[in-house]
Coordinates of C-alpha atoms (C1' of nucleotides) in Angstrom, one line a residue:
Chain A
X19 CA 69.6 168.5 179.8
X20 CA 71.1 171.2 177.8
X21 CA 72.9 170.4 174.6
X22 CA 76.3 171.2 176.0
X23 CA 75.9 168.3 178.4
X24 CA 75.3 165.9 175.5
X25 CA 78.3 167.1 173.5
X26 CA 81.4 165.1 174.2
X27 CA 84.1 167.2 175.7
X28 CA 87.7 166.6 176.7
X29 CA 90.3 168.7 178.5
X30 CA 93.7 168.1 177.1
X31 CA 96.6 168.8 179.5
X32 CA 100.0 168.5 177.9
X33 CA 103.0 170.8 177.8
X34 CA 103.9 169.9 174.3
X35 CA 102.1 172.3 171.9
X36 CA 102.4 169.9 169.0
X37 CA 100.6 167.2 170.9
X38 CA 97.9 169.6 172.1
X39 CA 97.3 170.7 168.6
X40 CA 97.3 167.2 167.3
X41 CA 94.8 166.0 169.9
X42 CA 92.6 169.1 169.4
X43 CA 92.4 168.4 165.7
X44 CA 91.9 164.7 166.3
X45 CA 89.0 165.3 168.6
X46 CA 87.4 167.8 166.3
X47 CA 87.4 165.3 163.5
X48 CA 85.4 162.9 165.8
X49 CA 83.0 165.6 167.0
X50 CA 84.5 165.8 170.4
X51 CA 84.9 169.3 171.7
X52 CA 88.1 170.0 173.6
X53 CA 90.1 172.7 175.4
X54 CA 93.9 172.4 175.7
X55 CA 95.9 173.4 178.7
X56 CA 99.7 174.0 178.5
X57 CA 100.4 172.8 182.1
X58 CA 98.9 171.0 185.0
X59 CA 99.2 174.2 187.0
X60 CA 97.1 176.2 184.5
X61 CA 94.5 173.5 184.4
X62 CA 94.2 173.2 188.1
X63 CA 94.0 177.0 188.5
X64 CA 91.1 177.1 186.2
X65 CA 89.4 173.9 187.3
X66 CA 85.9 174.1 188.6
X67 CA 83.9 171.4 190.4
X68 CA 81.0 171.7 187.9
X69 CA 83.0 171.0 184.8
X70 CA 81.8 168.3 182.4
X71 CA 83.6 166.0 180.1
X72 CA 86.8 164.1 180.7
X73 CA 90.5 164.8 181.2
X74 CA 93.3 163.6 179.0
X75 CA 96.4 164.0 181.0
X76 CA 100.0 163.6 179.9
X77 CA 102.2 162.0 182.6
X78 CA 105.6 163.7 181.9
X79 CA 105.4 167.4 182.0
X80 CA 108.0 170.0 183.0
X81 CA 106.7 171.2 186.3
X82 CA 103.9 169.4 187.9
X83 CA 103.5 165.8 186.5
X84 CA 100.3 164.3 185.4
X85 CA 100.2 162.0 188.4
X86 CA 100.6 164.9 190.8
X87 CA 97.9 166.7 188.9
X88 CA 95.7 163.7 189.3
X89 CA 96.3 163.5 193.0
X90 CA 95.4 167.2 193.3
X91 CA 92.2 166.6 191.4
X92 CA 91.3 163.7 193.7
X93 CA 91.8 165.9 196.7
X94 CA 89.4 168.4 195.3
X95 CA 86.8 165.8 194.7
X96 CA 87.0 165.7 190.9
X97 CA 84.5 163.4 189.3
X98 CA 85.6 163.6 185.7
X99 CA 87.2 160.5 184.3
X100 CA 90.9 160.9 183.7
X101 CA 92.8 159.2 180.9
X102 CA 96.6 159.2 181.2
X103 CA 99.0 159.4 178.3
X104 CA 102.6 158.3 178.7
X105 CA 105.6 158.0 176.5
X106 CA 107.6 155.4 178.5
X107 CA 105.8 152.4 179.8
X108 CA 106.0 151.9 183.6
X109 CA 103.8 149.1 184.9
X110 CA 103.7 150.2 188.6
X111 CA 102.8 153.7 187.6
X112 CA 99.9 152.5 185.4
X113 CA 98.7 150.1 188.0
X114 CA 98.8 152.8 190.7
X115 CA 96.9 155.3 188.5
X116 CA 94.2 152.8 187.7
X117 CA 93.8 151.7 191.3
X118 CA 93.4 155.3 192.3
X119 CA 90.5 155.6 189.9
X120 CA 92.0 156.7 186.5
X121 CA 89.8 155.6 183.6
X122 CA 92.6 154.4 181.4
X123 CA 96.3 154.6 180.8
X124 CA 97.5 154.7 177.3
X125 CA 101.1 154.3 176.1
X126 CA 102.4 156.3 173.2
X127 CA 102.4 155.7 170.4
X128 CA 98.7 154.9 170.5
X129 CA 96.2 154.6 167.8
X130 CA 94.4 157.9 167.4
X131 CA 91.1 156.4 167.0
X132 CA 91.7 154.2 170.1
X133 CA 92.2 157.3 172.2
X134 CA 88.9 158.9 171.0
X135 CA 87.1 155.6 171.6
X136 CA 88.4 155.6 175.1
X137 CA 87.3 159.2 175.6
X138 CA 83.9 158.4 174.4
X139 CA 83.6 155.3 176.6
X140 CA 84.8 157.4 179.5
X141 CA 82.1 160.0 178.9
X142 CA 79.4 157.4 178.5
X143 CA 80.3 155.6 181.7
X144 CA 80.6 158.8 183.5
X145 CA 77.2 160.0 182.2
X146 CA 75.5 157.0 183.8
X147 CA 77.3 157.5 187.1
X148 CA 76.5 161.2 187.0
X149 CA 72.8 160.5 186.4
X150 CA 72.6 158.3 189.5
X151 CA 74.5 160.9 191.5
X152 CA 72.1 163.6 190.4
X153 CA 69.0 161.8 191.5
X154 CA 70.8 161.1 194.7
X155 CA 71.5 164.8 195.0
X156 CA 67.8 165.6 194.4
X157 CA 66.8 163.3 197.2
X158 CA 69.4 164.9 199.5
X159 CA 67.8 168.2 198.6
X160 CA 64.4 167.0 199.6
X161 CA 65.8 165.6 202.8
X162 CA 67.4 168.9 203.6
X163 CA 63.9 170.5 203.6
X164 CA 62.8 168.3 206.5
X165 CA 62.9 169.8 210.0
X166 CA 65.1 167.9 212.5
X167 CA 62.0 166.4 214.2
X168 CA 60.6 165.3 210.9
X169 CA 63.9 163.5 210.1
X170 CA 63.8 161.8 213.4
X171 CA 60.3 160.5 212.8
X172 CA 61.2 159.5 209.3
X173 CA 64.0 157.3 210.5
X174 CA 61.6 155.4 212.8
X175 CA 59.0 155.2 210.1
X176 CA 61.6 153.7 207.7
X177 CA 62.3 150.8 210.0
X178 CA 58.6 150.0 210.0
X179 CA 57.6 151.1 213.5
X180 CA 54.0 151.9 214.3
X181 CA 53.1 155.5 215.0
X182 CA 52.2 154.4 218.5
X183 CA 55.7 153.1 219.1
X184 CA 57.4 156.1 217.6
X185 CA 55.3 158.4 219.8
X186 CA 56.4 156.4 222.8
X187 CA 60.1 156.5 221.8
X188 CA 60.1 160.2 221.2
X189 CA 57.8 160.9 224.2
X190 CA 55.2 162.7 222.1
X191 CA 51.6 162.1 221.3
X192 CA 50.5 159.8 218.4
X193 CA 48.8 162.8 216.8
X194 CA 52.1 164.7 216.6
X195 CA 53.8 161.7 215.0
X196 CA 51.0 161.6 212.4
X197 CA 51.5 165.2 211.6
X198 CA 55.3 164.8 211.2
X199 CA 54.8 161.7 209.2
X200 CA 52.4 163.4 206.9
X201 CA 54.7 166.4 206.4
X202 CA 57.5 164.1 205.6
X203 CA 55.5 162.3 202.9
X204 CA 54.4 165.7 201.5
X205 CA 57.9 167.2 201.4
X206 CA 59.5 164.1 200.0
X207 CA 56.8 163.8 197.3
X208 CA 55.6 160.3 198.2
X209 CA 52.3 158.9 199.3
X210 CA 53.2 156.1 201.6
X211 CA 56.0 154.7 203.7
X212 CA 56.8 152.1 201.1
X213 CA 57.4 154.8 198.5
X214 CA 59.6 156.6 200.9
X215 CA 61.7 153.6 201.5
X216 CA 62.1 153.0 197.8
X217 CA 63.1 156.6 197.2
X218 CA 65.8 156.4 199.9
X219 CA 66.7 152.8 199.1
X220 CA 69.7 152.9 196.8
X221 CA 71.9 154.9 199.1
X222 CA 70.6 154.7 202.6
X223 CA 71.9 156.0 205.9
Chain B
X13 CA 81.7 130.9 209.6
X14 CA 84.1 128.0 209.8
X15 CA 87.8 128.7 210.7
X16 CA 88.9 127.8 207.3
X17 CA 87.1 130.8 205.9
X18 CA 88.9 133.1 208.2
X19 CA 92.4 131.7 207.3
X20 CA 94.0 133.6 204.5
X21 CA 94.6 131.4 201.5
X22 CA 96.3 131.8 198.2
X23 CA 96.5 129.7 195.1
X24 CA 99.8 130.0 193.4
X25 CA 99.9 129.3 189.7
X26 CA 103.4 129.3 188.3
X27 CA 105.3 126.8 186.1
X28 CA 108.6 127.6 187.8
X29 CA 109.1 125.3 190.7
X30 CA 111.6 127.5 192.4
X31 CA 109.1 130.4 192.4
X32 CA 106.3 128.1 193.7
X33 CA 108.4 127.0 196.5
X34 CA 109.6 130.5 197.3
X35 CA 106.1 131.8 197.4
X36 CA 104.8 128.9 199.4
X37 CA 107.5 129.5 202.0
X38 CA 106.9 133.3 201.9
X39 CA 103.2 132.9 202.5
X40 CA 103.8 130.4 205.3
X41 CA 106.0 132.8 207.2
X42 CA 103.1 135.4 207.1
X43 CA 100.5 132.9 208.2
X44 CA 98.9 132.6 204.7
X45 CA 98.0 129.1 203.7
X46 CA 98.6 128.3 200.0
X47 CA 98.5 125.6 197.4
X48 CA 100.8 125.7 194.4
X49 CA 99.8 124.6 190.9
X50 CA 102.4 123.9 188.2
X51 CA 100.3 125.1 185.3
X52 CA 97.2 127.0 184.4
X53 CA 95.7 123.8 183.0
X54 CA 96.2 121.9 186.2
X55 CA 94.7 124.8 188.2
X56 CA 91.7 125.2 185.9
X57 CA 91.1 121.4 185.9
X58 CA 90.8 121.4 189.6
X59 CA 89.1 124.8 190.0
X60 CA 85.7 124.7 191.8
X61 CA 83.3 127.6 192.1
X62 CA 83.2 127.4 195.8
X63 CA 86.9 127.9 196.4
X64 CA 88.0 130.6 198.8
X65 CA 91.0 132.7 199.0
X66 CA 92.8 134.5 196.1
X67 CA 94.8 133.5 193.0
X68 CA 98.4 134.6 192.4
X69 CA 98.9 134.1 188.7
X70 CA 102.1 134.2 186.8
X71 CA 101.7 135.8 183.3
X72 CA 104.4 133.9 181.4
X73 CA 103.9 130.2 181.5
X74 CA 104.8 127.5 178.9
X75 CA 101.4 126.4 177.7
X76 CA 98.4 128.5 178.7
X77 CA 99.4 132.0 179.8
X78 CA 98.2 133.7 183.0
X79 CA 96.1 136.0 181.0
X80 CA 94.4 133.1 179.2
X81 CA 93.8 131.4 182.4
X82 CA 92.3 134.6 183.8
X83 CA 89.9 134.8 180.8
X84 CA 88.9 131.2 181.4
X85 CA 88.2 132.0 185.0
X86 CA 86.1 135.0 184.1
X87 CA 84.0 132.8 181.8
X88 CA 83.4 130.4 184.6
X89 CA 82.3 133.1 186.9
X90 CA 85.2 133.1 189.2
X91 CA 84.8 135.5 192.2
X92 CA 88.3 135.1 193.7
X93 CA 90.6 138.1 193.4
X94 CA 93.4 137.6 190.9
X95 CA 96.9 139.0 191.4
X96 CA 99.2 138.9 188.4
X97 CA 102.9 138.5 188.6
X98 CA 105.1 139.3 185.6
X99 CA 108.7 139.5 184.8
X100 CA 108.7 141.9 181.9
X101 CA 106.7 145.1 182.3
X102 CA 104.0 145.7 179.7
X103 CA 101.7 148.6 180.3
X104 CA 98.8 147.7 178.0
X105 CA 98.8 144.2 179.4
X106 CA 98.6 145.5 183.0
X107 CA 95.9 148.0 182.1
X108 CA 93.9 145.4 180.3
X109 CA 94.1 143.0 183.2
X110 CA 93.1 145.5 185.7
X111 CA 90.2 146.7 183.6
X112 CA 89.0 143.2 183.3
X113 CA 88.9 143.0 187.1
X114 CA 92.3 141.7 188.2
X115 CA 93.0 142.9 191.8
X116 CA 96.6 143.8 191.1
X117 CA 99.5 143.4 188.7
X118 CA 103.0 143.2 190.2
X119 CA 106.2 143.4 188.3
X120 CA 109.2 141.2 189.2
X121 CA 111.3 141.7 191.1
X122 CA 108.9 142.8 193.8
X123 CA 109.2 143.2 197.5
X124 CA 108.1 139.9 199.1
X125 CA 106.3 141.6 201.8
X126 CA 104.5 143.8 199.3
X127 CA 103.1 140.8 197.6
X128 CA 101.8 139.3 200.9
X129 CA 100.3 142.7 201.7
X130 CA 98.5 142.8 198.4
X131 CA 97.2 139.2 199.0
X132 CA 95.9 140.2 202.4
X133 CA 94.2 143.3 201.0
X134 CA 92.7 141.3 198.3
X135 CA 91.3 138.8 200.7
X136 CA 89.9 141.5 202.9
X137 CA 88.2 143.4 200.1
X138 CA 86.9 140.2 198.8
X139 CA 85.5 139.1 202.2
X140 CA 83.5 142.3 202.3
X141 CA 82.2 141.8 198.8
X142 CA 81.4 138.2 199.6
X143 CA 79.5 139.1 202.7
X144 CA 77.2 141.5 200.8
X145 CA 76.8 138.9 198.1
X146 CA 75.8 136.2 200.6
X147 CA 73.1 138.3 202.2
X148 CA 71.9 139.0 198.7
X149 CA 71.9 135.3 198.0
X150 CA 69.9 134.7 201.2
X151 CA 67.3 137.2 200.1
X152 CA 67.2 135.5 196.7
X153 CA 66.6 132.2 198.5
X154 CA 63.7 133.6 200.3
X155 CA 62.3 135.1 197.2
X156 CA 62.5 131.7 195.5
X157 CA 60.2 130.3 198.1
X158 CA 57.4 132.6 197.0
X159 CA 54.8 131.3 194.6
X160 CA 54.4 133.1 191.3
X161 CA 51.2 134.8 192.6
X162 CA 52.9 135.9 195.8
X163 CA 55.7 137.5 193.8
X164 CA 53.2 139.3 191.7
X165 CA 51.4 140.7 194.7
X166 CA 54.7 141.6 196.3
X167 CA 55.7 143.7 193.3
X168 CA 52.6 145.7 193.6
X169 CA 52.9 146.0 197.3
X170 CA 56.4 147.3 196.9
X171 CA 55.3 150.3 194.8
X172 CA 52.9 151.2 197.6
X173 CA 49.6 150.2 196.0
X174 CA 46.6 149.6 198.2
X175 CA 45.2 146.1 198.5
X176 CA 42.1 147.3 196.8
X177 CA 44.1 148.5 193.8
X178 CA 46.1 145.3 193.7
X179 CA 43.0 143.2 193.8
X180 CA 41.6 145.2 190.9
X181 CA 44.7 144.9 188.8
X182 CA 45.0 141.2 189.3
X183 CA 41.2 140.6 189.1
X184 CA 41.0 138.9 192.4
X185 CA 39.3 139.8 195.6
X186 CA 40.8 142.0 198.3
X187 CA 40.8 139.1 200.7
X188 CA 43.0 137.0 198.4
X189 CA 45.5 139.9 198.2
X190 CA 45.5 140.1 201.9
X191 CA 46.3 136.4 202.2
X192 CA 49.1 136.6 199.6
X193 CA 50.5 139.7 201.2
X194 CA 50.5 138.1 204.6
X195 CA 52.2 135.0 203.2
X196 CA 54.9 137.1 201.5
X197 CA 55.7 138.9 204.8
X198 CA 55.8 135.6 206.6
X199 CA 58.1 133.9 204.1
X200 CA 60.4 136.9 203.8
X201 CA 60.6 137.2 207.5
X202 CA 59.4 140.7 207.8
X203 CA 56.4 142.3 209.5
X204 CA 55.5 145.2 207.3
X205 CA 55.8 146.5 203.7
X206 CA 58.4 149.0 204.8
X207 CA 60.7 146.2 206.1
X208 CA 60.2 144.3 202.9
X209 CA 61.2 147.3 200.9
X210 CA 64.3 147.7 203.0
X211 CA 65.2 144.1 202.7
X212 CA 65.0 144.2 198.9
X213 CA 66.4 147.7 198.7
X214 CA 70.1 147.4 197.8
X215 CA 69.5 145.3 194.8
X216 CA 65.9 145.7 193.6
X217 CA 64.1 144.3 190.7
Chain C
dT13 C1' 55.8 193.9 219.2
dT14 C1' 54.1 191.3 215.5
dC15 C1' 54.6 187.6 212.4
dC16 C1' 56.0 183.0 211.4
dA17 C1' 58.0 178.5 211.4
dC18 C1' 58.2 174.6 214.4
dA19 C1' 56.6 171.4 217.7
dC20 C1' 53.0 169.8 220.1
dT21 C1' 48.0 168.0 221.3
dG22 C1' 43.0 166.4 221.3
dC23 C1' 38.7 164.7 219.0
dG24 C1' 36.3 162.1 215.8
dG25 C1' 35.5 159.9 211.5
dA26 C1' 36.9 157.5 207.2
dT27 C1' 39.8 154.3 205.1
dA28 C1' 43.2 150.6 205.0
dA29 C1' 45.5 146.8 206.9
dC30 C1' 45.6 142.7 209.8
dC31 C1' 43.7 138.3 211.2
dA32 C1' 41.0 134.3 213.0
dC33 C1' 37.6 131.2 211.4
dA34 C1' 35.8 128.8 207.6
dA35 C1' 35.5 126.9 203.0
dT36 C1' 35.9 125.7 197.7
dT37 C1' 38.4 124.4 193.5
dG38 C1' 42.0 122.4 190.6
dA39 C1' 46.3 120.4 189.7
dA40 C1' 50.2 117.6 190.8
dG41 C1' 51.8 113.5 193.3
dA42 C1' 51.9 109.2 196.3
Chain D
dT18 C1' 42.0 107.4 195.1
dC19 C1' 43.7 110.2 198.8
dT20 C1' 46.8 114.0 200.0
dT21 C1' 49.0 118.2 199.5
dC22 C1' 49.6 122.7 197.8
dA23 C1' 48.4 126.9 195.5
dA24 C1' 44.8 130.0 194.7
dT25 C1' 40.7 131.6 195.7
dT26 C1' 36.7 133.9 198.6
dG27 C1' 33.6 135.4 202.5
dT28 C1' 32.4 137.3 207.4
dG29 C1' 33.4 140.0 211.1
dG30 C1' 36.2 142.2 214.3
dT31 C1' 40.6 144.7 215.8
dT32 C1' 44.2 147.8 215.0
dA33 C1' 46.6 151.3 212.3
dT34 C1' 46.7 155.0 209.2
dC35 C1' 45.1 159.3 207.4
dC36 C1' 42.9 163.8 207.9
dG37 C1' 40.1 167.8 208.9
dC38 C1' 39.1 170.9 212.5
dA39 C1' 40.8 173.3 216.3
dG40 C1' 44.1 175.1 219.6
dT41 C1' 48.6 176.0 222.6
dG42 C1' 53.4 177.4 223.2
dT43 C1' 58.1 179.0 221.9
dG44 C1' 61.9 181.3 219.8
dG45 C1' 63.6 184.0 216.1
dA46 C1' 63.2 187.5 212.4
dA47 C1' 61.2 191.8 210.8

DNA sequence: TTCCACACTGCGGATAACCACAATTGAAGA
DNA sequence: TCTTCAATTGTGGTTATCCGCAGTGTGGAA
């Protein structure tokens, strides 16, 4: 974990320069790094899948609206939490945004500290999610190292079948199953079928 | 699964008799059974943990408000999806309700069909959740049948330890471990440690 | 053509797991 | 007191797993 991952970070997307500046200053005073974007288009053009932090998104902007920007991010598989800011309350809009996965929806005027608190909570909850996702990705990486045959054998091992049965179902000798099984354990970094099951447990096929 | 579980059902909580009647009629036309309650207090007094269906809850009521009623339900461990109805839009209220787990938050006037659609979606999503939860409960029931010693042995089996090692750690003979292990498999309805791990995988200790 | 990854197989031995048969002890209840 | 249940242990035998040693065949990359 590099220090940059631990430092709170927020992307500010708002077409009002005064607000961008105010939020940047606000975040700085609370030790949250930030970067401000003058439009949804600029933000989307620069957006990278590996970005960290969260996104503070104004709803009403001149060209692309915050909601449209949010939809575009969803399509691109964005995983960063999004916090909406809006001047005029609109319940259906807020409900829709939250149901699509936005982290929060704040109505102006809002308490400055409340916004930062929300940002920090968003980052914390996302960090936990991210951690799980990364271990999942590691497992996927290990799985990718298995040959097709090894994966086949593994599936059958995972349902608790005997080598004898597996050999029968795949029409190969027991010895071959043993070899594959052993290679699977080795590549996955486990020492038994039970450990393998545990490793693959949380998100299984 | 009895037929009553498959029949869509909604509790209507609203102190306006005209609305109760209108919603009851609306639901009936869409094959959704319902029961209307004239106040949050009446509803809470009757509420049982094993109720099925969903709850359509008006925000503004004379005595206890819909939000207070919701909080009371949360404290009691309610699992039914709650759909709020409100006359006057209030973004923070809607956001708060959704973040506390409400299924939806509809502003009057709303499309009648839209409400029923939401109710049906709520029931569907809850049915899936409920199904998972029930299999979890079944597993918990099986686990409860294990003696303390059997549970201890099971934990060690689940991390892939050899009987010999388990025997050592518990200061008992290998034979005893074998007996416990075998009893665990029998009670849990599995035939191998791998199956046991899979059974306990989704929600593990 | 040579090298290599992948899949496949046999033999034999060591270790672990599974199981039937058999039995003892202690505590909680009927 | 008699019964039941949980926990414990032993013996001996079968089955499964794990591994080293050894070897064959194939298709693709260098």
